[in-house]
Each structure stands twice: as C-alpha cells, then as structure tokens.
Coordinates of C-alpha atoms and ligand atoms in Angstrom, one line a residue:
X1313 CA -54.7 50.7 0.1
X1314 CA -55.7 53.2 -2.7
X1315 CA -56.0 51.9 -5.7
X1316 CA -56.0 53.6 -9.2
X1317 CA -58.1 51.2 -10.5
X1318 CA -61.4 51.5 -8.3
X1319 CA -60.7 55.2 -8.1
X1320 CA -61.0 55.4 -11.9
X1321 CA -63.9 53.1 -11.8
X1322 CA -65.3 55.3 -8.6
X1323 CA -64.9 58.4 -9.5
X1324 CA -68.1 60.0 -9.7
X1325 CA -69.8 60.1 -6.3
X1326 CA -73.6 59.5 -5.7
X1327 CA -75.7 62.6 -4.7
X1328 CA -75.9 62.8 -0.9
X1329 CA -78.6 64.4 0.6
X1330 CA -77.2 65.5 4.0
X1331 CA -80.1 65.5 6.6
X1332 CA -80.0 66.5 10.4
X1333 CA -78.9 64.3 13.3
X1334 CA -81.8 65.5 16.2
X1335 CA -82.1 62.3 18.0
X1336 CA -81.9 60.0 14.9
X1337 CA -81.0 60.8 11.5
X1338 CA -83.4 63.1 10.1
X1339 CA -85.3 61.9 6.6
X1340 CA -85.0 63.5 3.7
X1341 CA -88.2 66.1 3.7
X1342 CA -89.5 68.8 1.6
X1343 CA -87.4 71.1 3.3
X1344 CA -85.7 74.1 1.5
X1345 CA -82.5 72.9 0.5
X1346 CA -78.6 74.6 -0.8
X1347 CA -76.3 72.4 -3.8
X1348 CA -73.4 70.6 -2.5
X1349 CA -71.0 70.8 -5.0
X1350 CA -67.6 69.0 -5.7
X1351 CA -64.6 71.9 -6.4
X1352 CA -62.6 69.7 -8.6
X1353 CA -65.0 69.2 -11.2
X1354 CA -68.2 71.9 -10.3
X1355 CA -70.6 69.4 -10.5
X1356 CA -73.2 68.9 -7.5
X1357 CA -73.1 66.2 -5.4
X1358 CA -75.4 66.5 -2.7
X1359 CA -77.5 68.9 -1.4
X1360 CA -77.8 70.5 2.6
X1361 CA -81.1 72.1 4.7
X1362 CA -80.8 75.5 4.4
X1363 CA -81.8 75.1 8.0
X1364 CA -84.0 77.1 10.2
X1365 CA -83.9 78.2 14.4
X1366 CA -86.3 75.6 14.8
X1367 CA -84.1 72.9 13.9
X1368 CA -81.9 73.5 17.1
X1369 CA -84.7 74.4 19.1
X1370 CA -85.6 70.9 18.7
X1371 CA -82.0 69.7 19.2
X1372 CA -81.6 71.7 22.4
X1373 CA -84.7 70.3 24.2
X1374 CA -83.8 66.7 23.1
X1375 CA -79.6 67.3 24.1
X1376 CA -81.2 69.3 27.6
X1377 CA -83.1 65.7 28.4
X1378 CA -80.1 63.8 27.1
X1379 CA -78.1 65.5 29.5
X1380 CA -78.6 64.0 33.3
X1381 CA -78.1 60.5 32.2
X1382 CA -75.1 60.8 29.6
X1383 CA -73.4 63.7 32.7
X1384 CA -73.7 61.0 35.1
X1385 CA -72.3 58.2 32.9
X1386 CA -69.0 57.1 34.6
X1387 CA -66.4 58.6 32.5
X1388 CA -65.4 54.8 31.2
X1389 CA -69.0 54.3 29.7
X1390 CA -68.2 57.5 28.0
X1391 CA -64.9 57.0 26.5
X1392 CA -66.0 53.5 25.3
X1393 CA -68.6 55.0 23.3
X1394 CA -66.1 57.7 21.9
X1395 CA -63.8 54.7 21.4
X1396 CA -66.4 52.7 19.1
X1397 CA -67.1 56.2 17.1
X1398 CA -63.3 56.7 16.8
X1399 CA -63.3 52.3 15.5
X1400 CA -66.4 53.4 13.2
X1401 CA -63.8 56.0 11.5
X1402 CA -60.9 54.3 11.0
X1403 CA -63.2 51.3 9.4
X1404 CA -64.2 54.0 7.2
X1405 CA -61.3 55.6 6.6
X1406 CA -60.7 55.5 3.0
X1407 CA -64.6 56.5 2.3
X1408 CA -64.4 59.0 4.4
X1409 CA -61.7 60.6 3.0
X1410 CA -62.9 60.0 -0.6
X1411 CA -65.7 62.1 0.5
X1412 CA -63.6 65.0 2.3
X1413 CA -61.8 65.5 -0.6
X1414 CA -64.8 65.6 -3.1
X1415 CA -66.6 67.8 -0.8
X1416 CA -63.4 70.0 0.0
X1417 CA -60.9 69.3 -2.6
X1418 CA -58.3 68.5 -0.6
X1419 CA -55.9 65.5 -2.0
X1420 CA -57.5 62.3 -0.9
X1421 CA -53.6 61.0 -0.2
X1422 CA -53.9 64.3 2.6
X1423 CA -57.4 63.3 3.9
X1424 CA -56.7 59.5 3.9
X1425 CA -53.3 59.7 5.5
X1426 CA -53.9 62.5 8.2
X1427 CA -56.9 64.1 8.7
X1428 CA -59.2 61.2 9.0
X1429 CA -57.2 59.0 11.2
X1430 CA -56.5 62.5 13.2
X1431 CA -60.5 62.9 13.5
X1432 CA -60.5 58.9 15.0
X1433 CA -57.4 60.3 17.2
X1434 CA -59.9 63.4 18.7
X1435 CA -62.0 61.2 20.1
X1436 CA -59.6 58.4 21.5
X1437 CA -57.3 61.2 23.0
X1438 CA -60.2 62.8 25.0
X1439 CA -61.8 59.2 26.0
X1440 CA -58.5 58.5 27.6
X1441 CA -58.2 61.5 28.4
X1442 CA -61.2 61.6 30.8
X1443 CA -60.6 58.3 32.7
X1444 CA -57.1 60.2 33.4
X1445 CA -58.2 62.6 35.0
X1446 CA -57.7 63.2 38.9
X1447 CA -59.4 65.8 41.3
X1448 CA -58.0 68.4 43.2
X1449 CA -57.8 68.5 46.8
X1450 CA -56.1 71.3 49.4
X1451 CA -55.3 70.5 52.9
X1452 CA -56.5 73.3 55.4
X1453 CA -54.4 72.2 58.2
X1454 CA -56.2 71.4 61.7
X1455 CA -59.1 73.6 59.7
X1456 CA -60.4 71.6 57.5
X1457 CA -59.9 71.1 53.7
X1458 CA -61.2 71.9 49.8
X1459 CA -61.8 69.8 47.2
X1460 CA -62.8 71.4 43.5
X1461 CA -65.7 69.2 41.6
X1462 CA -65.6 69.6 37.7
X1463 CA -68.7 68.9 35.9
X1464 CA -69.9 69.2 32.4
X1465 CA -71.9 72.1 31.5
X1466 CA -74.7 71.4 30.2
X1467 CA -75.6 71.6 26.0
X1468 CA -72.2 73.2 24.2
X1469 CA -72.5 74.5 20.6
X1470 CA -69.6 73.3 18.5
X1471 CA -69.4 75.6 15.4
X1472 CA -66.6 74.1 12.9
X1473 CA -65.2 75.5 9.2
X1474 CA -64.9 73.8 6.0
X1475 CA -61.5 73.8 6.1
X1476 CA -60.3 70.5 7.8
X1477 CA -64.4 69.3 8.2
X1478 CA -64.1 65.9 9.9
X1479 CA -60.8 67.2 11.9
X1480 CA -61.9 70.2 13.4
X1481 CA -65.7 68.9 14.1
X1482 CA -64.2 65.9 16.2
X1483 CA -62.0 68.2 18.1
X1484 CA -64.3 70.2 19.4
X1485 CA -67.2 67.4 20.1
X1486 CA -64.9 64.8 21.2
X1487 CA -63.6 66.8 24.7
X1488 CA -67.1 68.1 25.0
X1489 CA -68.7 64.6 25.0
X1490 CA -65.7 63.2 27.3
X1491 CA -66.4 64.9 29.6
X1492 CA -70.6 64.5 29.7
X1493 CA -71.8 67.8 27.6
X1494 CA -74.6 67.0 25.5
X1495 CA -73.7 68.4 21.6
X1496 CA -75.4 70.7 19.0
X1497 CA -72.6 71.0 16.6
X1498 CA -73.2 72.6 13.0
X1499 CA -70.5 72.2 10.3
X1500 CA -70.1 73.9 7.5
X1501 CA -72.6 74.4 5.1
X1502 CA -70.0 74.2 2.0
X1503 CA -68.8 70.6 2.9
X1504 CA -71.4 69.1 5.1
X1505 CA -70.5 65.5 3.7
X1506 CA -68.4 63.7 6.4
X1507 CA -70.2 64.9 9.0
X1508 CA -73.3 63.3 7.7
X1509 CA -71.6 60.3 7.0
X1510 CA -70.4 60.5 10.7
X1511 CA -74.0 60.9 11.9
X1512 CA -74.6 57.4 10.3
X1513 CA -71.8 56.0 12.0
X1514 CA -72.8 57.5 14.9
X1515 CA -75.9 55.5 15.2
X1516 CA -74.5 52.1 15.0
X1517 CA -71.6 53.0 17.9
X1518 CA -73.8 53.5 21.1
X1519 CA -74.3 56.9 21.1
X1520 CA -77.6 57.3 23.3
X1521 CA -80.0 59.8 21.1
X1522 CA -79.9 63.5 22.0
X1523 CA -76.4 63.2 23.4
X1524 CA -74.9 64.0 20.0
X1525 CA -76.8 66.0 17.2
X1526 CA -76.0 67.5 13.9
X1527 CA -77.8 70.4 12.6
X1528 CA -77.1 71.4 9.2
X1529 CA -77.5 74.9 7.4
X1530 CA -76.4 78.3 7.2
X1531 CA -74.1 80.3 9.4
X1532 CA -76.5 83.5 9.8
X1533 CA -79.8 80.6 10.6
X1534 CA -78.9 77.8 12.4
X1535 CA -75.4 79.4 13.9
X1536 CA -76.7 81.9 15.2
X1537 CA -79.7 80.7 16.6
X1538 CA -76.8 78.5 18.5
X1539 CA -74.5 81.4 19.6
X1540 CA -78.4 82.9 20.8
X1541 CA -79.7 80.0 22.3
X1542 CA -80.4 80.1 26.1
X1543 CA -79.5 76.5 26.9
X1544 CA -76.5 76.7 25.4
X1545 CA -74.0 77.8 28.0
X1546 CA -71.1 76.7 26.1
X1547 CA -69.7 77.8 22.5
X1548 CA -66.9 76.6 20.8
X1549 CA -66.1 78.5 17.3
X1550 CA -63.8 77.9 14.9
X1551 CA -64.1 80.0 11.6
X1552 CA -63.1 83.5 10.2
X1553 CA -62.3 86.4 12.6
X1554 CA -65.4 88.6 11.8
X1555 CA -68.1 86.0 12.3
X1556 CA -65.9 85.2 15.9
X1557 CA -66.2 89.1 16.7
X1558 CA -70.1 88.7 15.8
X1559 CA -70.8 85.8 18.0
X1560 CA -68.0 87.8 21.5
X1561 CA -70.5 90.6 20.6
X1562 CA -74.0 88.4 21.1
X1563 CA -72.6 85.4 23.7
X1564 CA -70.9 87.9 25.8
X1565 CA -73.7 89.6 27.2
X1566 CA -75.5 86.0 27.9
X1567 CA -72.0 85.0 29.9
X1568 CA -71.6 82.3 27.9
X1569 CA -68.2 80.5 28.3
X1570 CA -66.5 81.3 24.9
X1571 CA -63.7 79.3 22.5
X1572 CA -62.8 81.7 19.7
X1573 CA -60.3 79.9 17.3
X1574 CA -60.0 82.5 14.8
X1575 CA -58.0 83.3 11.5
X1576 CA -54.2 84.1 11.2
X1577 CA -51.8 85.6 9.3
X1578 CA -48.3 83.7 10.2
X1579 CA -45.2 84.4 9.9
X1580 CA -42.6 81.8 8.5
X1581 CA -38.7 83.6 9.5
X1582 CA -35.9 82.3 8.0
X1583 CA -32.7 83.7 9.8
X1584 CA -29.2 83.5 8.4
X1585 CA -28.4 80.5 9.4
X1586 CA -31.4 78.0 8.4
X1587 CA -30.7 75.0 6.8
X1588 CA -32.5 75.8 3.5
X1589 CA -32.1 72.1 2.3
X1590 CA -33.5 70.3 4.9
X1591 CA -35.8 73.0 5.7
X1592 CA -37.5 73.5 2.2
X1593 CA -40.3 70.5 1.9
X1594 CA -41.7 71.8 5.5
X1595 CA -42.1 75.4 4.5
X1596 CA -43.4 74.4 1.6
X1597 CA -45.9 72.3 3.0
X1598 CA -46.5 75.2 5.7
X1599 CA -47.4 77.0 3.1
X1600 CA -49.3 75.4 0.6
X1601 CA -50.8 72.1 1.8
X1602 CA -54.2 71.8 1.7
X1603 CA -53.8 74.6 -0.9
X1604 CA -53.1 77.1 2.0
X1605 CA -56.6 76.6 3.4
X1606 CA -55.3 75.6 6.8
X1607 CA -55.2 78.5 9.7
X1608 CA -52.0 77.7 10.8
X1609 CA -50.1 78.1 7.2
X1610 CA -47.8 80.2 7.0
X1611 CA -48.7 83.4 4.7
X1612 CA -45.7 85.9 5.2
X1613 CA -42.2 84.4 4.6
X1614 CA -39.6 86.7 6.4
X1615 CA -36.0 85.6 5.4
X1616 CA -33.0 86.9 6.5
X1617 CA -31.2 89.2 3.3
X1618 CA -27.9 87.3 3.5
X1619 CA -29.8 84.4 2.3
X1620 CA -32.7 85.5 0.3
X1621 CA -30.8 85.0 -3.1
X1622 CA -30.3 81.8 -2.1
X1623 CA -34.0 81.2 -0.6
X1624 CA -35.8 82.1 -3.3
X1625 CA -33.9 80.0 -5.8
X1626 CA -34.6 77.0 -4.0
X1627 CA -38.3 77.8 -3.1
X1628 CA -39.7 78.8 -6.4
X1629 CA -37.8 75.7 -7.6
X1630 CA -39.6 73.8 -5.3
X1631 CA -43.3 75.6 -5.6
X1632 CA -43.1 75.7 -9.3
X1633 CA -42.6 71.3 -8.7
X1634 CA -46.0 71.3 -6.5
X1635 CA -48.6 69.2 -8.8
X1636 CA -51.4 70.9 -9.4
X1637 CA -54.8 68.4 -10.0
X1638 CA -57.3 65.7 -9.6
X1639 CA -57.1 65.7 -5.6
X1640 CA -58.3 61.9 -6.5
X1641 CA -55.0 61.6 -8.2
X1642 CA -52.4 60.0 -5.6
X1643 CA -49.4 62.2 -7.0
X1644 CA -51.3 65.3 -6.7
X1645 CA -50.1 68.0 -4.2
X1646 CA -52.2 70.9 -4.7
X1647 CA -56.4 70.1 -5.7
X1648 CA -58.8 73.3 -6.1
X1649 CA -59.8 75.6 -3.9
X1650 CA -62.8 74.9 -1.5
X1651 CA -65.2 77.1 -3.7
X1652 CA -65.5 79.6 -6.8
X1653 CA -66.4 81.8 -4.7
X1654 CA -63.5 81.5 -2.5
X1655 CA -60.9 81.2 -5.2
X1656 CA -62.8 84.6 -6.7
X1657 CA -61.6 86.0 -3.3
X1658 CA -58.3 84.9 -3.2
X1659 CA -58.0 86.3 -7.1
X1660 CA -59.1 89.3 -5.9
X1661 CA -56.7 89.3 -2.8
X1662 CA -53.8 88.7 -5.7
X1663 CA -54.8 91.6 -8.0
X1664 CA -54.7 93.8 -4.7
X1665 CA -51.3 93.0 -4.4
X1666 CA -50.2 93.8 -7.7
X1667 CA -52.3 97.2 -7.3
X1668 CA -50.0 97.6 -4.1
X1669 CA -46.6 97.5 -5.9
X1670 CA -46.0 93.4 -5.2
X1671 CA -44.9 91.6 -8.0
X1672 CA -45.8 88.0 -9.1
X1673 CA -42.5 86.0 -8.3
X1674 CA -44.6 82.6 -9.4
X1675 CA -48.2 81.4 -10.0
X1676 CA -50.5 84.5 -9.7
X1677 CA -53.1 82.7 -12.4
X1678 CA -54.9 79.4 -12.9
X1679 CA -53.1 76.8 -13.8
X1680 CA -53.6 75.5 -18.0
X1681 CA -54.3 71.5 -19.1
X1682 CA -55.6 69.8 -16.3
X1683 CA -57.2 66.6 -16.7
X1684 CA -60.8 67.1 -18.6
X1685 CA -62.3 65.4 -15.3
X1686 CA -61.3 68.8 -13.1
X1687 CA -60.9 71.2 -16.0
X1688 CA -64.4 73.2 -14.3
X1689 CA -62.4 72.7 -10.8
X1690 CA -61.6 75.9 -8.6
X1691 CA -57.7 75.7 -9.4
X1692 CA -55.4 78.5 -8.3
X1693 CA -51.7 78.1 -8.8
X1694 CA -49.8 78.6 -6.0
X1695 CA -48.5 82.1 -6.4
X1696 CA -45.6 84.0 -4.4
X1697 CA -45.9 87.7 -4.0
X1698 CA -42.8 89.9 -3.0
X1699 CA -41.9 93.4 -3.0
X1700 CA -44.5 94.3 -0.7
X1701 CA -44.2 96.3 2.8
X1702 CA -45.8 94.5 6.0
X1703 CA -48.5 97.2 6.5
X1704 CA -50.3 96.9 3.3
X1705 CA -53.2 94.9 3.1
X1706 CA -51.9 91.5 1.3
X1707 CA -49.5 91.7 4.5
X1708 CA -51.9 92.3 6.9
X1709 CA -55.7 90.9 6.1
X1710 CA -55.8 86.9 6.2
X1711 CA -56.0 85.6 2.6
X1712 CA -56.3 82.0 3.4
X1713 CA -55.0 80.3 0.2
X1714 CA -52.5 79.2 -1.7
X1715 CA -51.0 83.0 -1.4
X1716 CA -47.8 83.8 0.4
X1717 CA -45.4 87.2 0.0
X1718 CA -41.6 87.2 1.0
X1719 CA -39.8 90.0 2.9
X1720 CA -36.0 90.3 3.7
X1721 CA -35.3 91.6 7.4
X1722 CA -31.6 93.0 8.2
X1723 CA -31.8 91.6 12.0
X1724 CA -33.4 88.9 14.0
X1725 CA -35.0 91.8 16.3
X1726 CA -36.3 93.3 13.4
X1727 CA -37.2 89.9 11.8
X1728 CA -39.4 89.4 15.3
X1729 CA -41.0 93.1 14.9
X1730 CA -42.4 92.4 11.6
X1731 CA -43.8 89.1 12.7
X1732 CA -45.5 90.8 15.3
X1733 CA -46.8 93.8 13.4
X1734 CA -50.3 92.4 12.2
X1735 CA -53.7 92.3 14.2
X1736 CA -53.4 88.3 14.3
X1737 CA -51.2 85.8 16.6
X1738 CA -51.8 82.4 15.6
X1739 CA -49.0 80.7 14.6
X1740 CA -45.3 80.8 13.5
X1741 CA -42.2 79.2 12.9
X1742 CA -38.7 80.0 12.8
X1743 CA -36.3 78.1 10.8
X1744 CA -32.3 78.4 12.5
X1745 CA -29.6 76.1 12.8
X1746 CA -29.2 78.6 16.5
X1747 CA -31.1 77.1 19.2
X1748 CA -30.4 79.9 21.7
X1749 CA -31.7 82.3 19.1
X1750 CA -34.9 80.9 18.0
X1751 CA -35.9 80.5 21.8
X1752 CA -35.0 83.4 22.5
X1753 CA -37.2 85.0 19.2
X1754 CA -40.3 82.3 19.9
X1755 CA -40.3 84.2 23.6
X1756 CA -41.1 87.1 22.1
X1757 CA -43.1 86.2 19.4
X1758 CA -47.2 87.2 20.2
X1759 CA -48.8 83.9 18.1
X1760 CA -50.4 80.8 20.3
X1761 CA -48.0 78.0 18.9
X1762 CA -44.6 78.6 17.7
X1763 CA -42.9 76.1 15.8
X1764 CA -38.9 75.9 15.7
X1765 CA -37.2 73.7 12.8
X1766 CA -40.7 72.2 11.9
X1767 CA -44.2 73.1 11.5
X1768 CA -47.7 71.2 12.9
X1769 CA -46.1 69.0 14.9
X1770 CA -48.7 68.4 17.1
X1771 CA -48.8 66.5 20.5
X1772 CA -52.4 66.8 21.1
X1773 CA -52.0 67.7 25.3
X1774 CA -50.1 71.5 24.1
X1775 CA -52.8 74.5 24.1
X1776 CA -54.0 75.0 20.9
X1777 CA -55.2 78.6 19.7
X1778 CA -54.3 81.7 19.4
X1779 CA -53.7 85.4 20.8
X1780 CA -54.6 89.0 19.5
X1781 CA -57.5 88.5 16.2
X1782 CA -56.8 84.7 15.9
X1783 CA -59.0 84.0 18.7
X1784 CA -59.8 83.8 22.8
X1785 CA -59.0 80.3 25.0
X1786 CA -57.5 77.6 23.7
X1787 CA -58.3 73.9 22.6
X1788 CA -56.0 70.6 23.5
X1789 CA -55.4 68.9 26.7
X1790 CA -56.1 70.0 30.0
X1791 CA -57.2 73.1 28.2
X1792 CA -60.5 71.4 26.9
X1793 CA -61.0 69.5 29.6
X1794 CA -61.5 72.4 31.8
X1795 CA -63.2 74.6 29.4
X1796 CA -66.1 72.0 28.9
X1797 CA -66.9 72.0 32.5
X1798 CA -67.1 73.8 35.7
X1799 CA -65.6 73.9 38.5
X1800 CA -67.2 73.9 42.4
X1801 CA -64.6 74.8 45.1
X1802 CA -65.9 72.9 48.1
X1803 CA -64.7 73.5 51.7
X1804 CA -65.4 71.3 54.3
X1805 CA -64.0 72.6 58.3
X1806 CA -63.3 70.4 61.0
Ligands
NAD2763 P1 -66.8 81.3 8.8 O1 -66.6 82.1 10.0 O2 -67.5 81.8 7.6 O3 -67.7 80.0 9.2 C1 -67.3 79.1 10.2 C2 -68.6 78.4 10.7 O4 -69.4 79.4 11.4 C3 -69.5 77.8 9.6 O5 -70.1 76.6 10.1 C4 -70.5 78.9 9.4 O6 -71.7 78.4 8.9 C5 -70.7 79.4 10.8 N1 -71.2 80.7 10.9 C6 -71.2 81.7 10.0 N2 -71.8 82.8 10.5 C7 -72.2 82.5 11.7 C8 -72.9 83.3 12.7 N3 -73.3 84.5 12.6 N4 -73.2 82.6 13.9 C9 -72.8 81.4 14.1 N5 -72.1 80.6 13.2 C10 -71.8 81.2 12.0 O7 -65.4 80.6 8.5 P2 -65.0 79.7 7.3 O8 -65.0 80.5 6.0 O9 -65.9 78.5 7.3 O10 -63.6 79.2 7.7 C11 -62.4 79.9 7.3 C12 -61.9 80.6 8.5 O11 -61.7 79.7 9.6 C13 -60.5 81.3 8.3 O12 -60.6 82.6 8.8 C14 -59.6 80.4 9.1 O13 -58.4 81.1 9.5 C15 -60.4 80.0 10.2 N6 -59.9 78.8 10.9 C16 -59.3 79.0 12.1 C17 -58.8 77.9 12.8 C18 -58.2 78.0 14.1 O14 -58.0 77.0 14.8 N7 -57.8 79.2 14.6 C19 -58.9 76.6 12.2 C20 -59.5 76.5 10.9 C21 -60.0 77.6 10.3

C-alpha cells in the first residue's frame, strides 16, 4: 500500500536517462538528447534521444527478422510471454505509477489504482484473447468449401500520447503482439518514463529481441520516419487530430492499414429528469479526472433548462471541492497539467472564451498556496465556462484540459443536435432517469461510445474509437484482432 512516509522520504526521483529498446536496451550514448521534466514541481528528471530515422531503420530490419519465428509461434507461446510482461507490471505496480505521475502529473492514487493495472490488463486481455480465437469456415454444398486464414502482418507502428502513457502504449502493442506482429512503437516524447521502465521489464519476461522495440524521440523524426517507412504495413495512432490528418495524408498513398484514434470534443447531456445526486461524482470525474487530459472527457455539458438552476448549484459545489496538488499526495484530485506549454495553451483557450462573450462561472486562473514542493508545478484550476453558443470556437476546437462550458437545451431533439454539431464524434454520455429516451438519443448520437447513467465503463471486447475528426477504425476486441492481421479467403472444390 502507499505510504506517506516513504513517499515523503521518496519524493524526489533519480534522473532517468530513457534509451531505445532495438533488440536490447540501448546504452546511454553521446547522442543529442531533450529534458524530461516533472510538471508538479518543473524540475528535470530524465532526459530522452531526440531521435533520428535511423533509429527505426535499425528497429525495422531487426523487428522484419524477428518476424517469421515470433508469426509462427503457436498463439499460447505468445500469450505466455504477454502474460509474464503483464506479471512484470503488476510487480511493479506502485513504481510504475510513481513514475507516471512524475512524468505526467497525474495523481499517483489514479495511476496506481487504474491505469497501471489497466496497462497489465491490455496484455492479459489480448493473450487470452488470441488462444480464443476460432477460424471461419463456409460450406459450398456438394461444391466444395472456404475457409478464411488470418495472419499477422508483418512490423506495425504503434504511435501513443502522453496522456494515459503506459495505458494507451500496451493497448495498441499488446493485440499487435497477440496476434504475431513484430512492434516499433514510439511514445511520447514528453513522458517517455514508463515505457522505458517497461523496456527493462521487458527483458527479463521472454520477449525474444526484435519482436518488441521502443524507439524514443520526436514526433516530426522518429514518427514520421514510422508513418513513412516501407516495412511498416501497419499503423496504429493515437494523438491529436492534426498530426492523425498528416499521417491519412502520407500512409494513405503507401496502402497502409490505418488506426486513427483521434481528439474529441464530448458532449455530457443532462435531460430533465437526471438524477443530479447520484449523477454528480461521475460527471465530475468525466470531466476533470486526470485534469481533463483524457480524450473521452467530457468538455461541453448540455443540461436541460428546467434543471440548470439546480445543476449548477450542485456542480460548482462539487468542482470548487476538487483538491488541487501534489499528485504524490493521496487526497489529491486534480495534479498539474502535462506541460507549461500545454497549460499556456489551455490559458490561452480560456482567455478565448472570455473574448467570445463566456463568462468564468469557476476557476479560470491558477490556483494560490500549494505546497512549496509543486509551487513551480503546471497547475490550472478547474474552470467552467458558460454563456457561450456551440459554434464558437471554445465549443467547437478540442481544448483538452481541465476546461468545460455549460449550455441549456429546451428539448431532448435539440439537446441531440447540439451534441452533434461539432467536427468530432468520440464520445458522450447522457445522464436520464428515462431509459426509452436515452436509447433512443444514444441512436442518434454520431460519437464511437456512448455512455448512459455512467461514463468509461469499459468492457475491453466493445469497439473503441471514434467517428467524424476523432478518428478512423476502432481498437478493442474482435476489432484489433482483425485489424492486426489479414485475412486469406481460401476455396477449396470438390
Ligand atoms: P500528438 O498528435 O502531438 O502526438 C501523439 C504522438 O504522435 C506522439 O508520440 C508524437 O511524438 C507523435 N507524432 C507527432 N507528430 C507526428 C508525426 N508527424 N508523425 C508521426 N508521429 C507523430 O498528440 P498528443 O498531444 O501527444 O496527445 C493529445 C491528443 O491525443 C489529444 O488530441 C487527444 O484527444 C488525443 N487522444 C486521443 C485518444 C483516442 O483514443 N481517441 C486517446 C488519447 C489521446
């Protein structure tokens, strides 16, 4: 268990310098190298490769030769060795979340209690997944018959955020290893640190070299020279909707097979009859956990008039009660945004909103007397905008922070058009005590997932993804499964 005491003794971590996973575990050269750096406090702790094309040239060659062998693997020797990396996590568990939160800022209680043994959950749903899994077959008749043969396809690129970084980089490797791809996957240069750590556990768990590599750097360098790559047949992108646009525009042309999990902006509807008491702790966590940084937040709140008196009273209440602070610090709900740059952005996105005609209902600023540990930290209270139409841009361009606006709607057709009327269609969720009604609105509502009465519950076989600017394909399930191989319709006659 977490324990104040060797967390105050602990706090400050040592510098990691991350390195490459080609094979083995690069060492540290006298390669050109980009600061690490903690958002809670400012300081740097670790450093990453800038990273050049040549790195995955390197990786590709050594993941092409990996391939034949790990491919042909019977889909049990597989999903052992994504069942010892999945053991490796959750032996690390508490380390590893220690080090998402320094490197992200998330709360360590989040990392620790979700989104590490989630990571360890990727890899044990897909191992179990693959030794599932059965093979079609289609009777002919007297003529003969078909059978379809799925195999992996060769090297995929995995491309992951900083976001959720140990979440989203198993979810995409962990389907694309099940089923016998060989891996180039690049995190995110702004929190590299459980991935590296991962690469270490890696070694120890069986993973044959050049089956699974790591290679670290910039988007524009090493992600690029992965979208471009002509052994890479496979991409799977998660990330911000431009850079997703960029890399449809340069893997199309190649006929790459493309995953675009892109940004949002989700609607959160609150009809007449939602049950605000119950409801409240999930929309508030749909709004502002992981201070908002998560794509399927929820960043316009549309409430039904009758009850928006009532809806705000109890939601600034609760907002305003959201502890801001050391994400080391168990009772803290909120920690700082991933980056200054980032909360400069958000800032920015705020004071647009203003300039639009929204007012500030709560936060709007950074928050005053945190603890002189994180006083340098990337803070941002979380701030609720109203007033504002849905086509201006706060209501329509993905902000993806601790930032939400509220709108009233007169009618649940009307409160169904407004969800609908931006470029994005991620996610939503409808809050009604009506059943008939909220299937009847989640029908017509154009986002991937639609929650009713709850938000992120997740069964890991639903499609996950989104429609519209949020993305192409969908992760999850039978949808990886199939997307990580290829299928070879074979017909035999009589
Ligand atoms: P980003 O697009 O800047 O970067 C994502 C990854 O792509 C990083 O590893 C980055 O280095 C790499 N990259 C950047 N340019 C590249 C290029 N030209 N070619 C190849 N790779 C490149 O996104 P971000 O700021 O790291 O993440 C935030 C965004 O991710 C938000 O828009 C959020 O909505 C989105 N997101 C979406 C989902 C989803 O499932 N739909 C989940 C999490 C985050």
């Amino acid at each position: 268990m977490f324990n104040l005491e060797s967390r105050i003794s602990n706090l400050d971590p040592p510098m990691t310098h991350v390195t490459n996973l080609i094979g083995t575990l690069q060492p540290v050269g006298d390669e050109p190298r980009m600061p690490v750096v903690d958002p809670a406090t400012g300081a740097e702790i670790g450093t990453v490769p800038v990273g050049d094309s040549s790195d995955v040239d390197r990786a590709v060659t050594l993941a092409s030769e990996a391939f034949p062998v790990w491919s042909e693997a019977s889909a049990h020797d597989r999903a052992a060795v994504l069942h010892a990396l999945a053991d490796a996590i959750d032996a690390h568990r508490d380390e590893l979340a220690k080090i998402e939160s320094q490197d992200q800022g998330k709360p360590f209680a989040l990392a620790r209690d979700l989104e590490i043994p989630r990571a360890a959950a990727n890899l044990r749903f897909f191992a179990d997944a693959v030794r599932q899994t059965r093979s079609e077959h289609y009777d002919l008749g007297g003529q003969g018959f078909s059978y379809t043969l799925r195999r992996a396809r060769g090297v995929a690129g995995c491309i992951s955020p900083w976001n959720l970084p140990l979440y989203l980089l198993t979810w995409k490797i962990a389907p694309a290893l099940a089923t016998g791809n060989t891996v180039i996957a690049k995190p995110s240069e702004v929190t590299p640190l459980s991935a590296h750590r991962f690469a270490e556990l890696a070694a120890s768990a069986g993973l044959p070299p050049g089956v699974l590599n790591l290679v670290h750097g910039r988007g524009d360098t090493v992600g690029a020279r992965i979208v471009e790559h002509p052994a890479i047949p496979t991409i799977t992108f998660t990330g911000g909707t431009a850079t997703g646009e960029w890399i449809a525009r340069t893997a199309g042309p190649m006929f790459k097979r493309l995953s675009l999990e892109l940004g949002g902006k989700n609607a959160i509807v609150i009809c007449e009859d939602a049950d605000l008491e119950r409801a409240m702790p999930t929309i508030v966590r749909a709004c502002f956990q992981n201070q908002g940084e998560i794509c399927t937040c929820g960043s316009r709140v549309l409430v039904h008039r009758d009850r928006i008196k009532a809806f705000m009273a109890r939601f600034l209440e609760s907002v305003n009660a959201l502890k801001i602070g050391d994400p080391l610090d168990p009772e803290t709900d909120l920690g700082p945004l991933v980056s200054a740059a980032h909360r400069d952005k958000v800032e920015a996105a705020i004071a647009r909103a203003v300039a639009e005609g929204g007012t500030v209902a709560c936060g709007g600023e950074r928050p005053r007397g945190l603890p002189d540990r994180v006083k340098d930290g990337f803070f941002l209270k979380p701030t609720v905008l109203m007033g504002l139409d849905q086509s201006c841009a706060t209501n329509q361009e993905e902000i993806f922070g601790p930032v939400v606006t509220v709108q009233g709607f007169d009618t649940h057709g009307e409160a169904v058009t407004r969800a609908n009327a931006t470029g994005y269609g991620l996610a939503c969720s409808i809050w009604t005590r009506d059943l008939e009604r909220a299937h009847k609105m989640a029908a017509k509502i154009d986002a991937g997932m639609i929650w009713i009465n709850a938000w992120m519950l997740r069964d890991l076989r639903t499609p996950f993804g989104g429609m519209k600017r949020s993305g192409v394909g969908r992760e999850g399930g039978d949808e990886a499964l199939r997307f990580f191989t290829e299928p070879r319709s074979i017909t035999v006659g009589w």
